[in-house]
Amino acid sequence: MPVTFSTLVELLEQSVERFGPRELFGTKSAGAWHFITVAQFQEQVSACRAGMAALGIGPGDRVGMVANNRLEWAVAAYASYGLRAAYVPMYEAQNPEEWAFICQDAGVKLVFGSTNAVFEKLIAARGAMPSVEHVIGLELPASDAKSYARLMEVGRAAARPSEHPLPDEPAAFIYTSGTTGQPKGAILTHKNLVANVKSSLAVFPITVEDRSLAFLSWAHAFGQTAELHVMVSVGCSMAINDEVPNIVANLAEVKPTILVALPRIFNRIYDGVNRQMAERPKPIRALFQAGIRVSAKKKRGEALSTWEGITLALADRLIFAKVRGRFGGRLRFCVSGSAALSHEVAEFVDALGIDVFEGYGLTEASPVVSANCPGHARLGTVGRPLPGVRVVIDRSLGNDDQNGEIIVYGENVMRGYHNRPEEQAKMLMADGGLRTGDLGFLDADGYLHITGRIKEQYKLENGKYVVPSPLEEELKLSPYILNVVLSGANKPFNVALVVLNEDGLKRWARDTQQDISNPAESAAVKRLIETELEARSKSFKGYEKPKAFLLIREDFTVENGMLTPSLKPRRQRILERYGAQLEALYARAP
């Protein structure tokens, strides 16, 4: 049957009709994976919808969810859509004050808590969120009236047919984690999300036979649209990852054909494979390095000599195939988004025989704007705009004749920000355009290049502009650098705040017989990092290179407030915390 859905309610209804007996969601228990079908998922959605209706949830209400990916997350989402209520997802990693702010700002009436600990924290925060009438615990026993199990029992005993929202009605309030200030709730309508689903399916050949391992948070717009809604629409099965440390083991068990992931996953592949190869015999290392070079050459469409063909075949059979095997051995392609993927990492993973297609988007665009895809991919870019999406470059805000702010047009552009008229006015233009705040340009073939964030760029004392994030991504490829932030606004040169990768340093210390009990104060480590910064910044312009650096051992995390829940650095907070120490670097510089 033709795909004609215009809302997420219709999306699920058509999926049930087309793929009812097919496996959809898989969960792991007692060491084994258990899948439910599309039809069984719909049964759970129906019970949850009726249970929520019995609590008074209806059109125009908002339903909150504080949980990592799990079956109940998807059930409650689609149940909310069928009541014409909007879904408000939150991260478990956020603190209770943020949950309370979001619930009260959105006017959440019912909120689900994943674990019993999360449930208790939500109960304790009730005074700060008077709009909340019900808190439901997903893991409370069925004997508890506030349990998800009891809600489902009530729902199974009282059928409640789906209501059909209009396409322009809100489907989700997705709060951007915000690197500064309070999070903002982007109102995404059914039309917004469905337009992005259809555009994504127009360029990615995903079928009912595909399978993914879902570990990218559905509370993030990228995971929610590009994985959850897209794959439900085509009946593609999803195994829901349980714990982050289990990802690699679960990949081998689930054997996915498609992965939707963040760049840090591919950075781990790059780092892990290179680390393993460093410990292998010299002939194997030589074959590996030659295989990578030849594979990259082949990917560029260049002809291979007979010897190069033999080299690639050997490298693939003896090394690359084993790497792919750790990911289940069936991957057709991966999609990377949410942050910039290093060109070096992309080329490396691609050479291993794992096709990685990088895309670009933002929550306010539901979220995908452009993407590389099979048959239309160019490394170093984030692909062409999706069908139905138009990109315009406003060069008045760039720092040269090529770059400018990326403006997005299309049905995927959000309705606006909830309760933020001033900030909405800054983002949404009178002609429907969405100001992204990102810098970039379109090349002659229509591929989009991202060059940084407008609010992150700064000017050195000499008048030169620096866009730090792409430079930082290159520096983080060092096995001894876990994280890095560049600073230099109104200064004569850049300095770097370097978070040490202590696992990498321990291996280096073992191999070189160094004593580094306090690596941040070790003269040997400082010389090593100086060498690494110089090596990794060879492609930088002279004024972009850091001339001094500060070593620290504590990484940026959500818990210490240096990262957003979507794992983006809170640059302002980082620089405020370490500002005095970074300032001192200039006083000591020659």
Coordinates of C-alpha atoms in Angstrom, one line a residue:
M1 CA 0.0 0.0 0.0
P2 CA 1.2 3.5 -0.6
V3 CA 2.8 5.5 2.3
T4 CA 0.3 8.3 2.8
F5 CA 0.5 9.0 6.6
S6 CA 0.4 12.7 7.6
T7 CA 0.6 12.2 11.4
L8 CA 2.5 9.8 13.7
V9 CA -0.8 8.1 14.6
E10 CA -1.4 7.3 10.9
L11 CA 2.3 6.2 10.6
L12 CA 1.8 3.5 13.2
E13 CA -1.6 2.5 11.9
Q14 CA -0.2 1.9 8.4
S15 CA 2.8 0.1 9.9
V16 CA 0.5 -2.3 11.7
E17 CA -1.5 -2.9 8.5
R18 CA 1.6 -3.6 6.4
F19 CA 4.0 -5.3 8.9
G20 CA 1.9 -6.5 11.8
P21 CA 3.5 -10.0 12.2
R22 CA 7.1 -8.6 11.8
E23 CA 9.5 -8.2 14.7
L24 CA 9.8 -4.6 15.8
F25 CA 11.4 -4.0 19.3
G26 CA 13.9 -6.3 21.0
T27 CA 14.9 -6.2 24.6
K28 CA 17.5 -8.3 26.4
S29 CA 16.8 -10.4 29.5
A30 CA 18.6 -13.3 31.1
G31 CA 21.3 -13.0 28.4
A32 CA 18.9 -13.5 25.5
W33 CA 17.1 -11.1 23.1
H34 CA 13.3 -11.2 22.9
F35 CA 11.4 -9.3 20.2
I36 CA 7.8 -8.2 20.0
T37 CA 6.0 -7.7 16.7
V38 CA 4.5 -4.5 15.3
A39 CA 1.0 -5.8 16.1
Q40 CA 2.0 -6.6 19.7
F41 CA 3.5 -3.1 20.0
Q42 CA 0.2 -1.6 18.9
E43 CA -1.6 -3.7 21.6
Q44 CA 0.7 -2.1 24.2
V45 CA 0.2 1.3 22.8
S46 CA -3.6 0.8 22.9
A47 CA -3.5 -0.3 26.6
C48 CA -1.3 2.6 27.6
R49 CA -3.5 5.1 25.7
A50 CA -6.6 3.9 27.5
G51 CA -4.8 3.9 30.8
M52 CA -3.6 7.5 30.4
A53 CA -7.1 8.5 29.2
A54 CA -8.4 7.1 32.5
L55 CA -6.1 9.5 34.3
G56 CA -7.6 12.4 32.4
I57 CA -5.0 12.8 29.6
G58 CA -6.5 14.2 26.4
P59 CA -6.2 16.7 23.5
G60 CA -3.7 19.5 24.2
D61 CA -2.2 17.9 27.3
R62 CA 1.6 17.1 27.7
V63 CA 3.1 13.8 28.8
G64 CA 6.6 13.7 30.2
M65 CA 9.1 10.8 30.1
V66 CA 12.3 10.7 32.1
A67 CA 14.0 7.5 30.8
N68 CA 16.7 6.1 28.6
N69 CA 15.7 4.1 25.6
R70 CA 13.3 1.3 26.5
L71 CA 10.1 -0.3 25.2
E72 CA 7.9 1.7 27.5
W73 CA 9.4 5.0 26.1
A74 CA 8.1 4.2 22.6
V75 CA 4.8 2.8 23.9
A76 CA 4.0 6.0 25.9
A77 CA 5.1 8.2 23.0
Y78 CA 2.7 6.6 20.5
A79 CA 0.0 6.4 23.2
S80 CA 0.3 10.2 23.7
Y81 CA 0.0 10.9 20.0
G82 CA -3.2 8.8 19.9
L83 CA -4.7 11.0 22.6
R84 CA -3.7 14.2 20.7
A85 CA -1.3 14.9 23.6
A86 CA 2.3 16.1 23.1
Y87 CA 5.2 14.1 24.3
V88 CA 8.0 15.7 26.4
P89 CA 11.1 13.5 26.6
M90 CA 13.8 14.1 29.1
Y91 CA 17.2 12.5 29.9
E92 CA 17.9 10.4 32.9
A93 CA 21.3 12.2 33.1
Q94 CA 19.6 15.6 33.7
N95 CA 19.3 16.7 37.3
P96 CA 15.9 16.9 39.0
E97 CA 15.9 20.7 38.9
E98 CA 16.0 20.5 35.0
W99 CA 13.2 17.9 35.0
A100 CA 11.1 20.2 37.2
F101 CA 11.8 23.2 35.0
I102 CA 10.9 21.4 31.8
C103 CA 7.8 19.8 33.3
Q104 CA 6.5 23.1 34.6
D105 CA 7.5 25.1 31.5
A106 CA 5.8 22.7 29.2
G107 CA 2.8 22.3 31.5
V108 CA 3.3 18.5 31.8
K109 CA 0.2 16.8 33.3
L110 CA 1.6 13.2 33.6
V111 CA 5.2 12.2 33.8
F112 CA 6.8 8.8 33.7
G113 CA 10.0 7.9 35.7
S114 CA 12.2 5.1 34.5
T115 CA 13.7 3.6 37.7
N116 CA 12.4 3.7 41.2
A117 CA 15.2 6.2 42.0
V118 CA 14.0 8.5 39.2
F119 CA 10.4 8.1 40.4
E120 CA 11.3 9.1 43.9
K121 CA 13.2 12.2 42.7
L122 CA 10.2 13.2 40.6
I123 CA 7.9 12.8 43.6
A124 CA 10.3 15.0 45.7
A125 CA 10.2 17.7 43.0
R126 CA 6.4 17.9 42.9
G127 CA 6.4 21.2 44.7
A128 CA 8.4 22.8 41.8
M129 CA 6.1 21.5 39.1
P130 CA 2.5 22.1 40.2
S131 CA 1.2 21.3 36.7
V132 CA 2.0 17.6 37.2
E133 CA -1.0 15.7 38.4
H134 CA 0.4 12.2 38.1
V135 CA 3.8 10.6 38.4
I136 CA 4.1 7.0 37.1
G137 CA 7.0 4.7 37.9
L138 CA 7.9 2.3 35.1
E139 CA 9.5 -0.2 37.5
L140 CA 7.1 0.0 40.5
P141 CA 5.3 -3.3 41.3
A142 CA 1.8 -3.8 40.0
S143 CA 0.5 -3.6 43.5
D144 CA 1.4 0.1 43.5
A145 CA -1.4 2.4 42.2
K146 CA 1.3 4.7 40.7
S147 CA 2.9 1.9 38.6
Y148 CA 3.1 1.5 34.9
A149 CA 1.9 -2.1 35.3
R150 CA -1.3 -0.9 37.0
L151 CA -1.9 1.8 34.3
M152 CA -1.6 -0.9 31.7
E153 CA -4.0 -3.2 33.6
V154 CA -6.6 -0.4 33.7
G155 CA -6.0 0.3 30.0
R156 CA -6.5 -3.3 28.9
A157 CA -9.8 -3.4 30.7
A158 CA -11.1 -0.2 29.0
A159 CA -10.5 0.2 25.3
R160 CA -9.9 3.8 24.0
P161 CA -9.7 4.2 20.2
S162 CA -7.1 6.5 18.8
E163 CA -7.9 10.1 18.1
H164 CA -6.5 11.6 15.0
P165 CA -4.6 14.9 15.5
L166 CA -4.4 17.4 12.7
P167 CA -0.9 17.6 11.0
D168 CA -0.3 21.0 12.5
E169 CA -0.9 19.9 16.1
P170 CA 2.1 19.5 18.4
A171 CA 3.5 16.0 18.6
A172 CA 6.5 16.7 20.8
F173 CA 8.1 19.4 22.9
I174 CA 11.8 18.7 22.6
Y175 CA 14.0 20.7 25.0
T176 CA 17.3 21.7 23.6
S177 CA 19.9 21.1 26.2
G178 CA 21.4 24.5 25.8
T179 CA 25.1 25.2 26.3
T180 CA 24.0 28.4 28.1
G181 CA 20.9 29.3 30.1
Q182 CA 17.7 27.3 30.6
P183 CA 16.7 24.7 27.9
K184 CA 14.2 25.8 25.3
G185 CA 11.2 23.7 24.2
A186 CA 11.0 23.3 20.5
I187 CA 7.4 22.6 19.4
L188 CA 7.5 20.0 16.7
T189 CA 4.2 19.2 15.0
H190 CA 3.1 15.9 13.4
K191 CA 3.7 17.6 10.0
N192 CA 7.3 18.5 11.0
L193 CA 8.3 15.0 12.1
V194 CA 6.4 13.2 9.3
A195 CA 8.0 15.5 6.7
N196 CA 11.5 14.6 8.1
V197 CA 10.6 10.8 8.1
K198 CA 9.5 10.9 4.5
S199 CA 12.4 12.9 3.3
S200 CA 14.9 10.6 5.1
L201 CA 13.2 7.5 3.6
A202 CA 13.5 9.1 0.1
V203 CA 17.3 9.0 0.3
F204 CA 18.1 6.0 2.6
P205 CA 17.1 2.6 1.3
I206 CA 15.8 1.2 4.6
T207 CA 13.5 -1.9 4.3
V208 CA 11.5 -4.2 6.5
E209 CA 14.5 -6.6 6.4
D210 CA 16.8 -4.2 8.2
R211 CA 17.7 -4.2 11.9
S212 CA 19.4 -1.6 14.1
L213 CA 20.8 -1.5 17.7
A214 CA 19.1 1.5 19.3
F215 CA 21.6 3.2 21.6
L216 CA 21.3 6.9 20.4
S217 CA 18.9 8.5 22.9
W218 CA 15.3 8.9 21.6
A219 CA 15.1 12.0 23.8
H220 CA 17.4 13.6 21.3
A221 CA 15.6 14.7 18.1
F222 CA 18.1 12.8 15.9
G223 CA 17.6 9.5 17.6
Q224 CA 13.8 10.0 17.8
T225 CA 13.2 10.8 14.1
A226 CA 16.1 9.1 12.2
E227 CA 15.7 5.9 14.1
L228 CA 12.5 5.5 16.1
H229 CA 9.9 7.0 13.7
V230 CA 11.7 6.1 10.5
M231 CA 12.1 2.5 11.4
V232 CA 8.6 2.1 12.9
S233 CA 7.3 3.4 9.6
V234 CA 9.0 0.7 7.5
G235 CA 8.7 -2.2 10.0
C236 CA 12.4 -2.3 10.6
S237 CA 13.4 -4.1 13.8
M238 CA 15.2 -2.4 16.6
A239 CA 17.1 -4.1 19.4
I240 CA 17.2 -1.6 22.4
N241 CA 20.6 -1.4 23.9
D242 CA 20.6 -1.9 27.6
E243 CA 23.9 -0.4 29.0
V244 CA 26.5 1.8 27.2
P245 CA 29.4 -0.6 28.1
N246 CA 27.5 -3.4 26.4
I247 CA 27.3 -1.8 23.0
V248 CA 30.1 -3.7 21.3
A249 CA 28.9 -7.1 22.7
N250 CA 25.3 -6.4 21.8
L251 CA 26.3 -5.4 18.2
A252 CA 27.9 -8.8 17.8
E253 CA 24.7 -10.5 19.1
V254 CA 22.1 -8.4 17.3
K255 CA 24.0 -8.2 13.9
P256 CA 22.5 -5.0 12.8
T257 CA 22.4 -3.9 9.2
I258 CA 22.0 -0.2 10.0
L259 CA 23.3 2.0 12.8
V260 CA 22.3 5.5 13.7
A261 CA 25.1 6.9 15.9
L262 CA 27.1 9.9 17.1
P263 CA 30.7 10.7 16.0
R264 CA 32.1 9.5 19.3
I265 CA 31.2 5.9 18.4
F266 CA 33.2 6.2 15.2
N267 CA 36.0 7.9 17.1
R268 CA 36.1 4.9 19.4
I269 CA 36.4 2.6 16.4
Y270 CA 39.3 4.7 15.1
D271 CA 41.1 4.7 18.4
G272 CA 40.4 1.1 19.2
V273 CA 41.5 -0.3 15.9
N274 CA 44.7 1.8 15.8
R275 CA 45.5 0.8 19.4
Q276 CA 45.1 -2.9 18.6
M277 CA 47.2 -2.6 15.5
A278 CA 50.0 -0.9 17.4
E279 CA 50.4 -4.1 19.4
R280 CA 50.5 -6.4 16.4
P281 CA 53.6 -7.7 14.6
K282 CA 55.3 -5.4 12.2
P283 CA 54.1 -7.3 9.0
I284 CA 50.5 -7.1 10.1
R285 CA 50.8 -3.4 10.9
A286 CA 52.3 -2.8 7.5
L287 CA 49.5 -4.7 5.8
F288 CA 46.9 -2.8 7.8
Q289 CA 48.3 0.6 6.9
A290 CA 48.7 -0.3 3.2
G291 CA 45.2 -1.7 3.1
I292 CA 43.8 1.5 4.5
R293 CA 45.6 3.6 1.9
V294 CA 44.5 1.3 -1.0
S295 CA 40.9 1.1 0.2
A296 CA 40.7 4.9 0.5
K297 CA 42.1 5.2 -3.0
K298 CA 39.5 2.7 -4.3
K299 CA 36.7 4.7 -2.5
R300 CA 37.9 7.8 -4.4
G301 CA 37.2 6.0 -7.6
E302 CA 40.9 5.7 -8.6
A303 CA 42.2 2.6 -10.4
L304 CA 44.2 0.0 -8.5
S305 CA 47.3 -1.8 -9.7
T306 CA 47.4 -5.6 -9.5
W307 CA 49.6 -5.5 -6.4
E308 CA 47.3 -3.0 -4.8
G309 CA 44.3 -5.2 -5.5
I310 CA 46.1 -8.2 -3.8
T311 CA 47.0 -6.0 -0.9
L312 CA 43.5 -4.9 -0.3
A313 CA 42.1 -8.4 -0.6
L314 CA 44.6 -9.7 2.0
A315 CA 44.0 -6.8 4.4
D316 CA 40.2 -7.2 4.1
R317 CA 40.3 -11.0 4.7
L318 CA 42.9 -10.9 7.5
I319 CA 42.0 -7.6 9.3
F320 CA 39.1 -5.6 8.1
A321 CA 36.6 -8.4 8.0
K322 CA 37.4 -9.2 11.7
V323 CA 36.8 -5.5 12.6
R324 CA 33.4 -5.6 10.8
G325 CA 32.7 -8.9 12.6
R326 CA 32.8 -7.1 15.9
F327 CA 29.8 -5.1 14.7
G328 CA 27.9 -8.2 13.7
G329 CA 29.3 -8.5 10.1
R330 CA 26.1 -7.4 8.4
L331 CA 26.3 -3.6 8.4
R332 CA 25.0 -2.1 5.2
F333 CA 25.7 1.5 6.4
C334 CA 25.8 3.8 9.4
V335 CA 24.4 7.3 9.7
S336 CA 26.3 9.8 11.8
G337 CA 24.9 13.1 13.1
S338 CA 24.4 15.6 16.0
A339 CA 28.1 16.7 15.9
A340 CA 30.9 17.0 13.3
L341 CA 32.6 13.8 12.2
S342 CA 36.4 14.2 11.6
H343 CA 37.3 13.7 7.9
E344 CA 40.2 11.5 9.0
V345 CA 37.9 9.3 11.1
A346 CA 35.3 9.1 8.3
E347 CA 37.9 8.1 5.7
F348 CA 39.4 5.5 8.1
V349 CA 36.1 3.8 9.0
D350 CA 35.0 4.0 5.4
A351 CA 38.2 2.3 4.3
L352 CA 37.5 -0.6 6.7
G353 CA 34.4 -1.3 4.6
I354 CA 31.9 0.3 6.9
D355 CA 30.0 3.0 5.0
V356 CA 29.4 6.0 7.2
F357 CA 27.0 8.7 5.9
E358 CA 27.3 12.0 7.8
G359 CA 24.4 14.3 8.1
Y360 CA 23.5 17.6 9.6
G361 CA 20.5 18.9 11.5
L362 CA 19.2 20.5 14.6
T363 CA 16.2 20.0 16.9
E364 CA 14.4 22.9 15.5
A365 CA 14.4 21.3 12.0
S366 CA 13.0 18.0 13.3
P367 CA 16.0 17.5 13.0
V368 CA 17.7 16.4 9.7
V369 CA 18.5 19.1 7.1
S370 CA 21.0 17.4 4.9
A371 CA 22.8 14.0 4.6
N372 CA 25.2 12.0 2.6
C373 CA 23.5 8.9 1.4
P374 CA 24.1 5.8 -0.8
G375 CA 25.1 7.0 -4.3
H376 CA 25.4 10.6 -3.2
A377 CA 28.2 11.0 -0.7
R378 CA 31.1 13.3 -0.4
L379 CA 33.5 13.0 2.5
G380 CA 34.2 16.3 4.3
T381 CA 30.6 17.5 3.7
V382 CA 27.3 16.8 5.4
G383 CA 25.6 16.0 2.1
R384 CA 22.9 17.6 0.1
P385 CA 19.7 19.0 1.6
L386 CA 16.9 16.4 1.9
P387 CA 14.0 16.4 -0.6
G388 CA 11.7 19.2 0.4
V389 CA 14.3 21.1 2.4
R390 CA 16.0 24.2 1.0
V391 CA 19.2 25.7 2.4
V392 CA 20.3 29.4 1.9
I393 CA 23.6 30.9 3.0
D394 CA 23.4 34.3 4.6
R395 CA 26.9 35.6 4.0
S396 CA 26.3 38.8 6.0
L397 CA 27.2 36.9 9.1
G398 CA 30.2 35.1 7.9
N399 CA 33.8 36.1 8.2
D400 CA 34.7 35.7 4.5
D401 CA 33.2 35.7 1.0
Q402 CA 32.3 32.0 1.1
N403 CA 30.9 31.2 4.6
G404 CA 27.7 32.4 6.1
E405 CA 24.8 31.4 8.4
I406 CA 22.9 28.4 7.3
I407 CA 19.1 29.2 6.8
V408 CA 16.7 26.3 6.5
Y409 CA 13.3 26.2 4.8
G410 CA 10.8 23.3 4.7
E411 CA 7.9 21.6 6.4
N412 CA 10.4 20.2 8.9
V413 CA 10.9 23.6 10.5
M414 CA 9.5 23.8 14.0
R415 CA 6.4 25.8 14.9
G416 CA 8.4 27.7 17.4
Y417 CA 9.7 27.8 21.0
H418 CA 7.3 27.3 23.9
N419 CA 7.1 30.4 26.1
R420 CA 10.1 32.0 24.4
P421 CA 8.7 34.6 22.0
E422 CA 12.0 36.7 22.0
E423 CA 14.2 33.7 21.2
Q424 CA 11.7 32.4 18.7
A425 CA 11.9 35.8 16.9
K426 CA 15.7 35.4 16.6
M427 CA 15.4 32.0 15.0
L428 CA 12.3 32.1 12.8
M429 CA 12.3 34.6 10.0
A430 CA 9.2 36.3 8.6
D431 CA 9.4 34.2 5.4
G432 CA 9.5 30.9 7.2
G433 CA 13.3 30.5 7.3
L434 CA 15.1 29.0 10.3
R435 CA 18.3 30.7 11.4
T436 CA 20.5 27.8 12.5
G437 CA 23.4 29.7 14.1
D438 CA 25.7 27.5 12.1
L439 CA 28.3 28.6 9.7
G440 CA 28.8 26.9 6.4
F441 CA 28.6 27.0 2.6
L442 CA 27.2 25.1 -0.4
D443 CA 29.7 23.9 -2.9
A444 CA 29.1 23.9 -6.7
D445 CA 27.4 20.5 -6.6
G446 CA 25.0 21.4 -3.7
Y447 CA 26.9 19.7 -0.9
L448 CA 26.7 21.5 2.4
H449 CA 29.9 22.1 4.4
I450 CA 29.7 23.0 8.1
T451 CA 32.5 25.3 9.3
G452 CA 31.4 26.1 12.9
R453 CA 29.0 27.9 15.2
I454 CA 28.5 31.6 14.9
K455 CA 28.3 32.0 18.7
E456 CA 31.5 30.0 19.2
Q457 CA 33.7 31.9 16.7
Y458 CA 35.9 34.6 18.2
K459 CA 38.4 37.1 17.0
L460 CA 42.1 37.1 18.0
E461 CA 43.9 40.3 18.8
N462 CA 45.2 40.4 15.2
G463 CA 41.6 40.5 13.8
K464 CA 41.7 36.9 12.6
Y465 CA 38.5 34.8 13.2
V466 CA 38.8 31.4 14.8
V467 CA 36.0 28.8 14.7
P468 CA 37.2 26.3 17.4
S469 CA 35.0 23.2 17.2
P470 CA 36.3 21.6 14.0
L471 CA 39.9 22.3 15.2
E472 CA 39.1 20.7 18.5
E473 CA 37.8 17.6 16.8
E474 CA 41.1 17.1 15.0
L475 CA 43.1 17.5 18.2
K476 CA 40.9 14.9 20.0
L477 CA 42.1 12.3 17.6
S478 CA 45.3 12.0 19.6
P479 CA 45.3 8.8 21.7
Y480 CA 46.5 10.9 24.6
I481 CA 43.8 13.7 24.5
L482 CA 40.4 12.9 25.8
N483 CA 38.9 16.3 25.3
V484 CA 40.1 19.8 24.4
V485 CA 38.8 23.3 24.3
L486 CA 40.5 26.2 22.5
S487 CA 40.4 29.8 23.8
G488 CA 41.8 33.1 22.5
A489 CA 39.1 35.7 22.2
N490 CA 40.8 39.1 22.0
K491 CA 44.2 37.5 22.7
P492 CA 47.4 37.4 20.7
F493 CA 47.1 33.6 20.1
N494 CA 45.1 30.5 20.9
V495 CA 45.6 28.4 24.1
A496 CA 44.3 24.9 24.7
L497 CA 42.6 23.3 27.7
V498 CA 43.5 19.6 27.4
V499 CA 41.8 16.8 29.2
L500 CA 44.3 13.9 29.4
N501 CA 43.4 10.4 28.2
E502 CA 44.9 8.5 31.1
D503 CA 44.3 5.1 29.6
G504 CA 46.4 6.1 26.5
L505 CA 49.0 7.6 28.8
K506 CA 49.3 4.5 30.9
R507 CA 50.1 2.5 27.7
W508 CA 52.6 5.1 26.6
A509 CA 54.2 5.1 30.0
R510 CA 54.5 1.3 30.0
D511 CA 56.0 1.2 26.5
T512 CA 58.5 4.0 27.3
Q513 CA 59.1 3.1 31.0
Q514 CA 58.0 6.5 32.2
D515 CA 56.8 7.3 35.7
I516 CA 53.7 9.4 35.5
S517 CA 52.0 9.2 38.9
N518 CA 50.7 12.8 38.4
P519 CA 50.4 13.1 34.6
A520 CA 49.1 16.7 34.6
E521 CA 52.4 17.8 36.3
S522 CA 54.7 15.4 34.4
A523 CA 57.3 17.2 32.3
A524 CA 57.5 14.1 30.0
V525 CA 53.7 14.2 29.5
K526 CA 53.8 17.9 28.7
R527 CA 56.5 17.3 26.1
L528 CA 54.3 14.4 24.6
I529 CA 51.2 16.6 24.5
E530 CA 53.2 19.5 22.9
T531 CA 54.3 17.1 20.2
E532 CA 50.7 15.8 19.7
L533 CA 49.2 19.2 19.4
E534 CA 51.8 20.2 16.8
A535 CA 51.3 17.0 14.8
R536 CA 47.5 17.2 14.9
S537 CA 47.4 20.9 14.0
K538 CA 49.5 20.6 10.9
S539 CA 46.5 21.4 8.7
F540 CA 45.6 24.5 10.8
K541 CA 46.3 28.0 9.7
G542 CA 49.2 29.5 11.6
Y543 CA 47.1 31.7 13.8
E544 CA 44.7 28.8 14.7
K545 CA 47.4 26.7 16.3
P546 CA 47.5 26.7 20.1
K547 CA 50.8 28.2 21.4
A548 CA 50.3 27.1 25.0
F549 CA 48.2 24.6 26.9
L550 CA 46.9 23.6 30.3
L551 CA 46.6 19.9 31.3
I552 CA 43.7 18.7 33.4
R553 CA 42.6 15.2 34.5
E554 CA 38.9 15.6 35.1
D555 CA 36.9 15.1 31.9
F556 CA 33.8 17.2 30.9
T557 CA 30.7 15.3 32.0
V558 CA 27.0 15.9 32.4
E559 CA 27.4 15.4 36.2
N560 CA 30.0 18.2 36.6
G561 CA 28.0 20.5 34.4
M562 CA 30.6 20.7 31.6
L563 CA 28.5 18.8 29.1
T564 CA 24.8 19.0 28.0
P565 CA 22.7 15.8 28.3
S566 CA 23.3 15.5 24.5
L567 CA 27.0 15.5 25.2
K568 CA 27.9 18.9 23.8
P569 CA 30.5 21.0 25.7
R570 CA 29.1 23.9 27.7
R571 CA 31.9 26.1 26.5
Q572 CA 31.0 29.1 28.6
R573 CA 31.0 27.1 31.8
I574 CA 34.3 25.4 30.9
L575 CA 36.0 28.7 30.2
E576 CA 34.5 30.3 33.4
R577 CA 35.9 27.4 35.5
Y578 CA 39.4 27.4 34.0
G579 CA 39.6 31.0 32.8
A580 CA 42.1 32.2 35.4
Q581 CA 44.5 29.3 34.7
L582 CA 44.2 29.8 30.9
E583 CA 44.8 33.5 31.4
A584 CA 48.0 32.7 33.2
L585 CA 49.3 30.9 30.2
Y586 CA 49.6 34.3 28.4
A587 CA 51.6 35.7 31.2
R588 CA 54.1 32.8 31.0
A589 CA 54.3 32.8 27.2
P590 CA 57.5 34.1 25.6

